[in-house]
Short mmCIF file of C-alpha atoms in Angstrom, two decimals:
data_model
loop_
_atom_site.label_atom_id
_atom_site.label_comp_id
_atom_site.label_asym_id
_atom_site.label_seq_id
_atom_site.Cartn_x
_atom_site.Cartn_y
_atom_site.Cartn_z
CA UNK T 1 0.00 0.00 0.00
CA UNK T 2 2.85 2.25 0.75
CA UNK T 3 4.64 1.31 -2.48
CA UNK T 4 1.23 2.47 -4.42
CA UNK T 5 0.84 5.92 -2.47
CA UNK T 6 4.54 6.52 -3.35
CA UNK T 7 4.27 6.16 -7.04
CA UNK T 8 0.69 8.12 -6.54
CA UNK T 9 2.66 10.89 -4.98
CA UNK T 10 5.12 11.02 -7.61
CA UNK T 11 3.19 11.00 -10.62
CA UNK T 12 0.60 13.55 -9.11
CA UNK T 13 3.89 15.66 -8.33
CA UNK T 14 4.89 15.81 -12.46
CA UNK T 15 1.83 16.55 -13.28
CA UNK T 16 1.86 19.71 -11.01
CA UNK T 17 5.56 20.50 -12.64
CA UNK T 18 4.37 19.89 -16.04
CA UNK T 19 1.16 22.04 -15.12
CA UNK T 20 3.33 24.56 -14.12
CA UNK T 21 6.31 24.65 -17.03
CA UNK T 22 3.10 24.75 -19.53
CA UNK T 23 1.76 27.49 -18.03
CA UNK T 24 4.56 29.52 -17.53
CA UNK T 25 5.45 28.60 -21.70
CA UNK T 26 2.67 29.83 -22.55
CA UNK T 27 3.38 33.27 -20.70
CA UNK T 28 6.97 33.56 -22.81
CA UNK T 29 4.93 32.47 -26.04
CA UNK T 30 2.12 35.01 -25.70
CA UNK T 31 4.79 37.63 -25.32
CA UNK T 32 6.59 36.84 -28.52
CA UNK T 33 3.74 35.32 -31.11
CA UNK T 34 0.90 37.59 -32.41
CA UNK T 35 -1.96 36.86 -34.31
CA UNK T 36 -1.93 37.99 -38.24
CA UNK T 37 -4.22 38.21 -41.44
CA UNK T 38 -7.86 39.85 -41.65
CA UNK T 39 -11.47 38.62 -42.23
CA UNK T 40 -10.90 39.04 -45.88
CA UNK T 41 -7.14 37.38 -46.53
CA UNK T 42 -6.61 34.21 -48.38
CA UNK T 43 -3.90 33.40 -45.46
CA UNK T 44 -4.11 34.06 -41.22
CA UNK T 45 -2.19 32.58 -38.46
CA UNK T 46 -4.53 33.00 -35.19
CA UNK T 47 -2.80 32.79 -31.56
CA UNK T 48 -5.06 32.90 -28.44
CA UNK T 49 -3.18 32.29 -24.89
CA UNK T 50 -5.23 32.84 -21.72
CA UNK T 51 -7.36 33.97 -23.72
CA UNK T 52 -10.77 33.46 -26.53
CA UNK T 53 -10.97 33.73 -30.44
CA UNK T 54 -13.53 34.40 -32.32
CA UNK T 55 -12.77 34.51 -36.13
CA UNK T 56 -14.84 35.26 -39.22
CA UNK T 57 -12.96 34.75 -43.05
CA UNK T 58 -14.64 36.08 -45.95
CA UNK T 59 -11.47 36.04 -48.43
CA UNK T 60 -12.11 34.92 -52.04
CA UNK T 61 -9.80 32.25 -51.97
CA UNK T 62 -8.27 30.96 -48.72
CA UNK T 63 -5.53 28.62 -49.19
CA UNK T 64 -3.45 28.59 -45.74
CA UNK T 65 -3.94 29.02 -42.30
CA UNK T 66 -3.22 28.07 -38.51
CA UNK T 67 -4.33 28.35 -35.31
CA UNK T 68 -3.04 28.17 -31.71
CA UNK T 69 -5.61 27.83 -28.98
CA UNK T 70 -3.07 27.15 -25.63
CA UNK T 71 -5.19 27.89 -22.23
CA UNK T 72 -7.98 29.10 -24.44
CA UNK T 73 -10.87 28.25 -26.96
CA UNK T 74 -12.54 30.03 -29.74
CA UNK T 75 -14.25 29.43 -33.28
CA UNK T 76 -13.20 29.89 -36.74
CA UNK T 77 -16.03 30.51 -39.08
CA UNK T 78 -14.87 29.63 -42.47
CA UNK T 79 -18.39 29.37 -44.17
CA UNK T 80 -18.01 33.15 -45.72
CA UNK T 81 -14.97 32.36 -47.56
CA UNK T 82 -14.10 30.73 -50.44
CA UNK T 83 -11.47 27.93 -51.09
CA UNK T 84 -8.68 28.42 -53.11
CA UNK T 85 -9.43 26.38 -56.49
CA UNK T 86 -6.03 23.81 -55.87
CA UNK T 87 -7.93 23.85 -52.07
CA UNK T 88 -6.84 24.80 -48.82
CA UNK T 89 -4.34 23.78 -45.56
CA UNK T 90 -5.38 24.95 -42.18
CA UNK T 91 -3.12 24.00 -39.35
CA UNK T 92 -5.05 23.68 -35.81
CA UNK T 93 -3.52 23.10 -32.29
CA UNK T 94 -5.36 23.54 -29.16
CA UNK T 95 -3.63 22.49 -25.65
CA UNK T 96 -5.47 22.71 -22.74
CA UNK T 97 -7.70 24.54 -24.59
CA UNK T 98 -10.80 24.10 -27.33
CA UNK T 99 -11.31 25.30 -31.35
CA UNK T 100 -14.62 24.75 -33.22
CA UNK T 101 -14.08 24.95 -36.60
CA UNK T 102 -16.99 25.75 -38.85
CA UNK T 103 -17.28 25.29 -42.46
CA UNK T 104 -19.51 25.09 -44.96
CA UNK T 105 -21.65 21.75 -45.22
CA UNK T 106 -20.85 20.92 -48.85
CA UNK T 107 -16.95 21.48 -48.28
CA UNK T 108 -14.86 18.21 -48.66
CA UNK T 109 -12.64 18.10 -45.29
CA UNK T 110 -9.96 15.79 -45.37
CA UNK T 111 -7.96 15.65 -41.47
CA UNK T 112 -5.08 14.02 -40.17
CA UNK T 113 -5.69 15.59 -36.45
CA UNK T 114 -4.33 13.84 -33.13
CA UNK T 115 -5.49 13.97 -29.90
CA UNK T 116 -3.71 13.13 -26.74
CA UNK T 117 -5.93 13.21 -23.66
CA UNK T 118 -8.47 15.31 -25.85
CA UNK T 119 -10.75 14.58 -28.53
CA UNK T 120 -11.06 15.51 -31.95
CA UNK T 121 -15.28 15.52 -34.25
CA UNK T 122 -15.96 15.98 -37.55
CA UNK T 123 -20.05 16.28 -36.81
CA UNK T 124 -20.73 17.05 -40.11
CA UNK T 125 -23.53 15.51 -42.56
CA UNK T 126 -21.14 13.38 -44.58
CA UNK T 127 -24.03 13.30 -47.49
CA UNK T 128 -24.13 17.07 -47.81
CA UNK T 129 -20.46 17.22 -48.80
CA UNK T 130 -19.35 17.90 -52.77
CA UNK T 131 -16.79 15.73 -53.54
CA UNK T 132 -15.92 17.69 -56.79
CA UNK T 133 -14.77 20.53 -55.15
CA UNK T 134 -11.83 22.12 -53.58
CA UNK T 135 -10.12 20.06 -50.69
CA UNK T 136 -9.69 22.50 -47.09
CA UNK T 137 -6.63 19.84 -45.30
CA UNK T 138 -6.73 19.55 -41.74
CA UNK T 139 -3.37 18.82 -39.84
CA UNK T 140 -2.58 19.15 -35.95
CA UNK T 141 -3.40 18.31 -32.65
CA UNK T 142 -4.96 18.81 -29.47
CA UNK T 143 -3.36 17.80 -26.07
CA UNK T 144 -5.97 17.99 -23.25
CA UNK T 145 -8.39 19.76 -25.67
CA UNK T 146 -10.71 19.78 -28.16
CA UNK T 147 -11.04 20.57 -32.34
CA UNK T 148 -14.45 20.26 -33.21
CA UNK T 149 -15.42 20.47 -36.78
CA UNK T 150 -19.31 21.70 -37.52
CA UNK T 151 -21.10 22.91 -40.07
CA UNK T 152 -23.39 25.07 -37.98
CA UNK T 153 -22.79 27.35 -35.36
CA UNK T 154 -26.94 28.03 -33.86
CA UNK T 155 -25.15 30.71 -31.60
CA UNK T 156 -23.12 32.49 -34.17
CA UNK T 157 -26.30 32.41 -36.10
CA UNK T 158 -28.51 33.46 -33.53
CA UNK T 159 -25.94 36.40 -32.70
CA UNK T 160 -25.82 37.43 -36.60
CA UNK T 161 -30.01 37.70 -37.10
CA UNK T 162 -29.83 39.63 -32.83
CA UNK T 163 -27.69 42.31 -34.91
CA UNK T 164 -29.64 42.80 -38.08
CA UNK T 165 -32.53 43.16 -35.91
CA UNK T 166 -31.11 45.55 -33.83
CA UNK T 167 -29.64 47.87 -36.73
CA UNK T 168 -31.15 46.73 -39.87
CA UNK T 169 -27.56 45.07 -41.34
CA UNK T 170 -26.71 41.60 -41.64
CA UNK T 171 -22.93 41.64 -40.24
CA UNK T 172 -21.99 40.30 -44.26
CA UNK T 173 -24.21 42.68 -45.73
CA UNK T 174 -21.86 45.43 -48.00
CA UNK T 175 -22.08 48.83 -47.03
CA UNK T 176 -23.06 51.13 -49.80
CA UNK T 177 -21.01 53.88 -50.62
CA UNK T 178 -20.57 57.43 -49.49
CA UNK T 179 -21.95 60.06 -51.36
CA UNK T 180 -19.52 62.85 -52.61
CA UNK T 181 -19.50 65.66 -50.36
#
């Protein structure tokens, strides 16, 4: 019995340490790495540390990007954009943290995701998908977290038709332009 609570104590002791020396990493990485790319670029790298994401891509043809969800969650809403023609490679890595992905239901997802003491869903309707169209490649991981991949978000929707009620403008609808002065 005393053998058992020894080896109990130990590995609940580097746990704490690795706890600790992944939480402190993430401090020195938040520091140094900085999200990049807009709603409307083919390309974005997304960081959240300590932190949440919420991202919306419109661009015309997205064909690369990556995200890094470490002590934090979010959502990537791809179903504005576009894939690039030749298709599309999106990197995703959550630790100790959670990313729902959500793309359009007729988009052909192909992932090579692992999960270590996490879990990783595609929850699409496999019949809705296109198979004739442009590929959007899933690679990465999540390490005590989460990548779930939908193809509808009810409160992203729900938060889009709150707005055009409240001002009259869907959040994707184009502005018109300004008359001369």
């Amino acid at each position: 019995m005393r053998t058992i609570r020894s080896i109990f104590g130990l590995l609940l002791g580097i746990l704490t340490l690795g706890a600790i020396a992944s939480a402190v990493s993430a401090l020195v990485v938040r520091r140094q790495v900085a999200s990049s790319g807009t709603e409307t670029d083919d390309e974005f790298d997304l960081v959240t540390i300590f932190d949440s994401l919420e991202f919306r891509s419109i661009a015309p043809g997205l064909r690369r990007g990556s995200s890094l969800c470490w002590y934090g969650g979010g959502t990537i809403d791809l179903r504005g954009a576009a894939l690039d023609p030749s298709g599309a490679d999106l990197t995703l890595r959550a630790v100790f943290g959670g990313l729902r992905l959500v793309v359009p239901a007729s988009w052909p997802v192909q992932t090579r995701l692992t999960s270590l003491f996490g879990g990783v869903a595609d929850a699409r309707d496999a019949e809705l998908v296109d198979s004739d169209g442009p590929v959007l490649r899933i690679s990465g991981f999540a390490l005590f977290g989460g990548v779930a991949i939908l193809d509808r978000a009810p409160d992203l929707d729900a938060a889009d038709a709150a707005s055009v009620e409240d001002t009259g403008v869907a959040l994707d609808a184009e502005m018109p332009a300004a008359a001369p002065a």
